[in-house]
Amino acid sequence: MAYELIIVETEGRVGRITLNRPKALNALNSDLINEINAALDAFEADRAIGAVVITGSEKSFAAGADIKQMANLQYPDAYLDDFITSWDRIARFRKPIIAAVAGFALGGGCEMAMMCDFIIAADNAQFGQPEIKLGVMPGAGGTQRLTKAIGKAKAMDLCLTGRMMGAEEAERSGLVARIVPLADLLPTAMKAAADIAGFSLPATMMTKEAVNRAFETTLAEGLRFERRIFHSMFATADQKEGMNAFAEKRKAEFSHR
Ligand code: CO8
């Protein structure tokens, strides 16, 4: 597929998607989402890809859903077309995916970052759910994922006032895994992704699946799920390689199987 609103690259076993709609601060319209979804489908199908980084520009990760495209949307069309359903492809992506966020991550942009496995933020990052200022509310997980990430008090504050939260507050609140200087954002995210992609692919995918299960089930069920997957790893070639390499004091060469 030819991409017009994103740039898709690979570096070793890492895939990178760069949102590239600078004039609109990477506002998310349907064409942009369709392109992201196509790139993710391709990366997911490609065994040579072990992790993905999604990023925007230095000024804006994504300033939200395209307000101009949404302005005249009517309820029957929103309902019948199930508006936004296709936007959660990132949340269903099975391989590890990191959001490298600089500048604005607002509305759907913040929601998109939260669909990733973790967020590395530049020190100029600004997160927010400003939908309330537009007469609506978050629609792609903002009220749910944000609340799980930072708790009720902060989530209510952000969703009800529409204020922005800087990188330091976001890290302190648990939304962001790491903050780095702007110039280090991409190298840091790519290094983290390359480290992850160097590990056993079944192991990283299963780890991600198990961590995500913690958000959807009870502790007892989650622990049972973890134990079952953990046992299944003894059927992988990479478990044999990883443990034998340790015993033989050499670096493991994973076959990602
Ligand atoms: N939609 C459309 N265009 C946008 C958007 C947007 N969300 N954000 C910025 N732009 C455009 C502006 O209209 C402007 O275009 P033009 O030059 O043609 O007038 C251009 O980008 C530059 O923007 P500004 O001049 O406003 O730049 P500033 O640096 O002065 O301000 C801000 C930057 C603060 C980010 C400001 O642009 C702003 O407030 N943007 C809107 C932020 C917002 O409200 N986002 C939430 C949108 S609603 C939403 O996301 C619902 C989620 C639905 C689910 C999504 C699923 C993933």
GROMACS .gro file of C-alpha atoms and ligand atoms in nm:
model
  314
    1MET     CA    1   0.000   0.000   0.000
    2ALA     CA    2   0.123   0.352  -0.077
    3TYR     CA    3   0.108   0.567   0.234
    4GLU     CA    4   0.036   0.941   0.215
    5LEU     CA    5  -0.030   1.042   0.575
    6ILE     CA    6   0.220   0.821   0.754
    7ILE     CA    7   0.580   0.714   0.696
    8VAL     CA    8   0.647   0.345   0.742
    9GLU     CA    9   1.003   0.223   0.797
   10THR     CA   10   1.188  -0.073   0.936
   11GLU     CA   11   1.520  -0.083   1.119
   12GLY     CA   12   1.636  -0.436   1.187
   13ARG     CA   13   1.347  -0.613   1.358
   14VAL     CA   14   1.173  -0.285   1.453
   15GLY     CA   15   0.892  -0.130   1.252
   16ARG     CA   16   0.826   0.242   1.279
   17ILE     CA   17   0.514   0.438   1.192
   18THR     CA   18   0.548   0.818   1.183
   19LEU     CA   19   0.227   1.018   1.162
   20ASN     CA   20   0.284   1.273   0.889
   21ARG     CA   21   0.002   1.525   0.861
   22PRO     CA   22   0.198   1.825   0.991
   23LYS     CA   23  -0.039   2.103   0.878
   24ALA     CA   24  -0.314   1.962   1.102
   25LEU     CA   25  -0.079   1.866   1.390
   26ASN     CA   26  -0.140   1.500   1.296
   27ALA     CA   27  -0.515   1.522   1.359
   28LEU     CA   28  -0.655   1.175   1.303
   29ASN     CA   29  -0.894   1.141   1.010
   30SER     CA   30  -1.026   0.817   0.863
   31ASP     CA   31  -0.762   0.801   0.588
   32LEU     CA   32  -0.484   0.836   0.845
   33ILE     CA   33  -0.635   0.566   1.065
   34ASN     CA   34  -0.681   0.335   0.764
   35GLU     CA   35  -0.314   0.377   0.678
   36ILE     CA   36  -0.205   0.304   1.038
   37ASN     CA   37  -0.424  -0.005   1.039
   38ALA     CA   38  -0.276  -0.129   0.711
   39ALA     CA   39   0.079  -0.075   0.838
   40LEU     CA   40  -0.001  -0.261   1.160
   41ASP     CA   41  -0.157  -0.551   0.965
   42ALA     CA   42   0.163  -0.578   0.763
   43PHE     CA   43   0.392  -0.559   1.068
   44GLU     CA   44   0.183  -0.815   1.255
   45ALA     CA   45   0.201  -1.061   0.965
   46ASP     CA   46   0.578  -1.018   0.925
   47ARG     CA   47   0.775  -1.263   1.141
   48ALA     CA   48   1.086  -1.049   1.089
   49ILE     CA   49   0.928  -0.767   1.292
   50GLY     CA   50   0.950  -0.805   1.669
   51ALA     CA   51   0.831  -0.464   1.794
   52VAL     CA   52   0.688  -0.139   1.663
   53VAL     CA   53   0.731   0.229   1.749
   54ILE     CA   54   0.460   0.479   1.664
   55THR     CA   55   0.547   0.846   1.674
   56GLY     CA   56   0.451   1.189   1.544
   57SER     CA   57   0.641   1.514   1.498
   58GLU     CA   58   0.840   1.714   1.752
   59LYS     CA   59   0.543   1.949   1.788
   60SER     CA   60   0.260   1.700   1.792
   61PHE     CA   61   0.213   1.327   1.838
   62ALA     CA   62  -0.153   1.375   1.742
   63ALA     CA   63  -0.386   1.664   1.830
   64GLY     CA   64  -0.690   1.438   1.841
   65ALA     CA   65  -0.955   1.321   1.604
   66ASP     CA   66  -1.007   1.553   1.308
   67ILE     CA   67  -1.260   1.800   1.447
   68LYS     CA   68  -1.342   1.940   1.104
   69GLN     CA   69  -1.421   1.591   0.972
   70MET     CA   70  -1.641   1.515   1.277
   71ALA     CA   71  -1.820   1.849   1.299
   72ASN     CA   72  -2.121   1.755   1.084
   73LEU     CA   73  -2.140   1.387   1.174
   74GLN     CA   74  -2.499   1.280   1.246
   75TYR     CA   75  -2.602   1.030   1.511
   76PRO     CA   76  -2.747   0.766   1.272
   77ASP     CA   77  -2.424   0.761   1.072
   78ALA     CA   78  -2.208   0.748   1.388
   79TYR     CA   79  -2.420   0.460   1.518
   80LEU     CA   80  -2.470   0.267   1.195
   81ASP     CA   81  -2.105   0.292   1.090
   82ASP     CA   82  -1.993   0.231   1.450
   83PHE     CA   83  -1.771   0.541   1.430
   84ILE     CA   84  -1.430   0.488   1.593
   85THR     CA   85  -1.449   0.108   1.614
   86SER     CA   86  -1.176   0.064   1.353
   87TRP     CA   87  -0.957   0.312   1.546
   88ASP     CA   88  -0.864   0.060   1.814
   89ARG     CA   89  -0.650  -0.157   1.584
   90ILE     CA   90  -0.347  -0.057   1.790
   91ALA     CA   91  -0.506  -0.204   2.104
   92ARG     CA   92  -0.551  -0.535   1.920
   93PHE     CA   93  -0.195  -0.538   1.783
   94ARG     CA   94  -0.035  -0.854   1.919
   95LYS     CA   95   0.332  -0.756   1.914
   96PRO     CA   96   0.488  -0.503   2.153
   97ILE     CA   97   0.423  -0.144   2.044
   98ILE     CA   98   0.571   0.171   2.200
   99ALA     CA   99   0.431   0.523   2.165
  100ALA     CA  100   0.710   0.781   2.135
  101VAL     CA  101   0.529   1.104   2.221
  102ALA     CA  102   0.654   1.458   2.169
  103GLY     CA  103   0.432   1.765   2.179
  104PHE     CA  104   0.054   1.732   2.181
  105ALA     CA  105  -0.117   1.401   2.258
  106LEU     CA  106  -0.472   1.523   2.289
  107GLY     CA  107  -0.811   1.356   2.267
  108GLY     CA  108  -0.782   1.068   2.023
  109GLY     CA  109  -0.406   1.127   2.019
  110CYS     CA  110  -0.382   1.059   2.392
  111GLU     CA  111  -0.616   0.762   2.348
  112MET     CA  112  -0.399   0.627   2.068
  113ALA     CA  113  -0.086   0.655   2.283
  114MET     CA  114  -0.267   0.473   2.564
  115MET     CA  115  -0.357   0.187   2.328
  116CYS     CA  116   0.017   0.120   2.296
  117ASP     CA  117   0.199  -0.099   2.549
  118PHE     CA  118   0.389   0.189   2.699
  119ILE     CA  119   0.462   0.553   2.636
  120ILE     CA  120   0.806   0.713   2.621
  121ALA     CA  121   0.759   1.090   2.636
  122ALA     CA  122   0.976   1.380   2.535
  123ASP     CA  123   1.004   1.652   2.796
  124ASN     CA  124   0.777   1.877   2.584
  125ALA     CA  125   0.489   1.624   2.573
  126GLN     CA  126   0.141   1.745   2.666
  127PHE     CA  127  -0.136   1.498   2.733
  128GLY     CA  128  -0.505   1.576   2.761
  129GLN     CA  129  -0.863   1.481   2.692
  130PRO     CA  130  -1.005   1.818   2.581
  131GLU     CA  131  -1.324   1.676   2.423
  132ILE     CA  132  -1.535   1.840   2.694
  133LYS     CA  133  -1.445   2.178   2.541
  134LEU     CA  134  -1.600   2.061   2.214
  135GLY     CA  135  -1.930   1.965   2.375
  136VAL     CA  136  -1.853   1.592   2.377
  137MET     CA  137  -1.647   1.340   2.572
  138PRO     CA  138  -1.363   1.095   2.501
  139GLY     CA  139  -1.478   0.818   2.267
  140ALA     CA  140  -1.181   0.590   2.207
  141GLY     CA  141  -1.101   0.474   2.558
  142GLY     CA  142  -1.012   0.801   2.729
  143THR     CA  143  -1.251   0.758   3.020
  144GLN     CA  144  -1.146   0.394   3.068
  145ARG     CA  145  -0.776   0.356   2.987
  146LEU     CA  146  -0.685   0.691   3.143
  147THR     CA  147  -0.869   0.602   3.465
  148LYS     CA  148  -0.694   0.265   3.484
  149ALA     CA  149  -0.358   0.432   3.418
  150ILE     CA  150  -0.374   0.731   3.651
  151GLY     CA  151  -0.671   0.672   3.882
  152LYS     CA  152  -1.007   0.840   3.926
  153ALA     CA  153  -0.896   1.176   4.070
  154LYS     CA  154  -0.657   1.267   3.789
  155ALA     CA  155  -0.874   1.115   3.515
  156MET     CA  156  -1.178   1.311   3.632
  157ASP     CA  157  -0.968   1.627   3.654
  158LEU     CA  158  -0.839   1.587   3.298
  159CYS     CA  159  -1.165   1.470   3.137
  160LEU     CA  160  -1.389   1.725   3.312
  161THR     CA  161  -1.165   2.033   3.286
  162GLY     CA  162  -1.000   1.945   2.955
  163ARG     CA  163  -0.667   2.076   3.085
  164MET     CA  164  -0.336   1.951   2.955
  165MET     CA  165  -0.086   1.758   3.165
  166GLY     CA  166   0.288   1.794   3.106
  167ALA     CA  167   0.537   1.509   3.078
  168GLU     CA  168   0.649   1.521   3.441
  169GLU     CA  169   0.296   1.507   3.580
  170ALA     CA  170   0.217   1.230   3.332
  171GLU     CA  171   0.513   1.025   3.450
  172ARG     CA  172   0.437   1.091   3.816
  173SER     CA  173   0.079   0.980   3.754
  174GLY     CA  174   0.174   0.655   3.584
  175LEU     CA  175   0.069   0.738   3.229
  176VAL     CA  176   0.423   0.755   3.096
  177ALA     CA  177   0.701   0.499   3.143
  178ARG     CA  178   0.997   0.730   3.083
  179ILE     CA  179   1.068   1.095   3.004
  180VAL     CA  180   1.368   1.188   2.791
  181PRO     CA  181   1.497   1.511   2.635
  182LEU     CA  182   1.325   1.575   2.301
  183ALA     CA  183   1.642   1.501   2.101
  184ASP     CA  184   1.670   1.159   2.264
  185LEU     CA  185   1.308   1.054   2.211
  186LEU     CA  186   1.336   0.855   1.891
  187PRO     CA  187   1.674   0.693   1.966
  188THR     CA  188   1.548   0.590   2.312
  189ALA     CA  189   1.223   0.446   2.179
  190MET     CA  190   1.398   0.267   1.893
  191LYS     CA  191   1.658   0.121   2.133
  192ALA     CA  192   1.384  -0.004   2.368
  193ALA     CA  193   1.199  -0.155   2.072
  194ALA     CA  194   1.519  -0.314   1.936
  195ASP     CA  195   1.592  -0.467   2.278
  196ILE     CA  196   1.239  -0.610   2.291
  197ALA     CA  197   1.258  -0.732   1.931
  198GLY     CA  198   1.583  -0.913   2.013
  199PHE     CA  199   1.408  -1.132   2.269
  200SER     CA  200   1.198  -1.437   2.189
  201LEU     CA  201   0.891  -1.321   1.994
  202PRO     CA  202   0.656  -1.575   2.154
  203ALA     CA  203   0.788  -1.466   2.496
  204THR     CA  204   0.733  -1.094   2.436
  205MET     CA  205   0.390  -1.151   2.280
  206MET     CA  206   0.280  -1.377   2.564
  207THR     CA  207   0.415  -1.136   2.825
  208LYS     CA  208   0.214  -0.856   2.668
  209GLU     CA  209  -0.096  -1.074   2.660
  210ALA     CA  210  -0.057  -1.164   3.027
  211VAL     CA  211   0.002  -0.806   3.146
  212ASN     CA  212  -0.303  -0.689   2.950
  213ARG     CA  213  -0.510  -0.966   3.110
  214ALA     CA  214  -0.455  -0.793   3.445
  215PHE     CA  215  -0.687  -0.517   3.328
  216GLU     CA  216  -0.968  -0.751   3.237
  217THR     CA  217  -0.994  -1.016   3.504
  218THR     CA  218  -0.966  -1.101   3.873
  219LEU     CA  219  -0.629  -1.164   4.038
  220ALA     CA  220  -0.701  -1.538   4.074
  221GLU     CA  221  -0.799  -1.576   3.708
  222GLY     CA  222  -0.508  -1.359   3.599
  223LEU     CA  223  -0.261  -1.570   3.794
  224ARG     CA  224  -0.408  -1.890   3.646
  225PHE     CA  225  -0.378  -1.739   3.298
  226GLU     CA  226  -0.016  -1.640   3.366
  227ARG     CA  227   0.073  -1.988   3.494
  228ARG     CA  228  -0.081  -2.162   3.191
  229ILE     CA  229   0.107  -1.942   2.946
  230PHE     CA  230   0.426  -1.973   3.149
  231HIS     CA  231   0.402  -2.355   3.127
  232SER     CA  232   0.340  -2.337   2.751
  233MET     CA  233   0.670  -2.155   2.702
  234PHE     CA  234   0.855  -2.478   2.772
  235ALA     CA  235   0.731  -2.586   2.427
  236THR     CA  236   0.929  -2.310   2.255
  237ALA     CA  237   1.271  -2.340   2.096
  238ASP     CA  238   1.359  -2.003   2.248
  239GLN     CA  239   1.313  -2.127   2.606
  240LYS     CA  240   1.570  -2.402   2.538
  241GLU     CA  241   1.807  -2.156   2.373
  242GLY     CA  242   1.766  -1.885   2.639
  243MET     CA  243   1.830  -2.116   2.934
  244ASN     CA  244   2.107  -2.318   2.767
  245ALA     CA  245   2.284  -1.998   2.660
  246PHE     CA  246   2.277  -1.877   3.022
  247ALA     CA  247   2.423  -2.208   3.144
  248GLU     CA  248   2.689  -2.201   2.872
  249LYS     CA  249   2.774  -1.836   2.949
  250ARG     CA  250   2.699  -1.713   2.594
  251LYS     CA  251   2.452  -1.471   2.441
  252ALA     CA  252   2.122  -1.631   2.344
  253GLU     CA  253   2.040  -1.642   1.974
  254PHE     CA  254   1.665  -1.654   1.964
  255SER     CA  255   1.488  -1.802   1.664
  256HIS     CA  256   1.161  -1.633   1.764
  257ARG     CA  257   0.979  -1.965   1.762
  258CO8     N1  258  -0.872   1.844   1.421
  258CO8     C1  259  -0.857   1.916   1.307
  258CO8     N2  260  -0.763   2.011   1.290
  258CO8     C2  261  -0.680   2.035   1.391
  258CO8     C3  262  -0.689   1.966   1.514
  258CO8     C4  263  -0.789   1.866   1.526
  258CO8     N3  264  -0.802   1.793   1.636
  258CO8     N4  265  -0.594   2.014   1.597
  258CO8     C5  266  -0.528   2.108   1.529
  258CO8     N5  267  -0.579   2.122   1.406
  258CO8     C6  268  -0.536   2.213   1.300
  258CO8     C7  269  -0.585   2.356   1.327
  258CO8     O1  270  -0.719   2.373   1.283
  258CO8     C8  271  -0.487   2.436   1.244
  258CO8     O2  272  -0.525   2.427   1.108
  258CO8     P1  273  -0.532   2.563   1.018
  258CO8     O3  274  -0.389   2.610   1.012
  258CO8     O4  275  -0.585   2.515   0.888
  258CO8     O5  276  -0.620   2.660   1.091
  258CO8     C9  277  -0.357   2.356   1.257
  258CO8     O6  278  -0.394   2.225   1.299
  258CO8    C10  279  -0.263   2.414   1.362
  258CO8     O7  280  -0.337   2.426   1.483
  258CO8     P2  281  -0.337   2.559   1.574
  258CO8     O8  282  -0.320   2.679   1.486
  258CO8     O9  283  -0.458   2.556   1.660
  258CO8    O10  284  -0.203   2.535   1.658
  258CO8     P3  285  -0.171   2.589   1.806
  258CO8    O11  286  -0.027   2.555   1.828
  258CO8    O12  287  -0.214   2.732   1.821
  258CO8    O13  288  -0.262   2.503   1.905
  258CO8    C11  289  -0.359   2.297   1.989
  258CO8    C12  290  -0.239   2.366   1.917
  258CO8    C13  291  -0.367   2.346   2.133
  258CO8    C14  292  -0.331   2.149   1.986
  258CO8    C15  293  -0.490   2.332   1.915
  258CO8    O14  294  -0.474   2.308   1.777
  258CO8    C16  295  -0.607   2.251   1.964
  258CO8    O15  296  -0.664   2.280   2.067
  258CO8     N6  297  -0.648   2.146   1.884
  258CO8    C17  298  -0.763   2.067   1.914
  258CO8    C18  299  -0.732   1.967   2.024
  258CO8    C19  300  -0.854   1.886   2.055
  258CO8    O16  301  -0.956   1.937   2.094
  258CO8     N7  302  -0.845   1.753   2.039
  258CO8    C20  303  -0.953   1.663   2.066
  258CO8    C21  304  -1.032   1.636   1.942
  258CO8     S1  305  -1.179   1.541   1.973
  258CO8    C22  306  -1.126   1.382   1.981
  258CO8    O17  307  -1.011   1.354   1.969
  258CO8    C23  308  -1.232   1.279   2.004
  258CO8    C24  309  -1.170   1.142   2.012
  258CO8    C25  310  -1.246   1.049   1.928
  258CO8    C26  311  -1.178   0.916   1.916
  258CO8    C27  312  -1.047   0.915   1.840
  258CO8    C28  313  -0.998   0.778   1.822
  258CO8    C29  314  -0.847   0.765   1.808
   0.00000   0.00000   0.00000
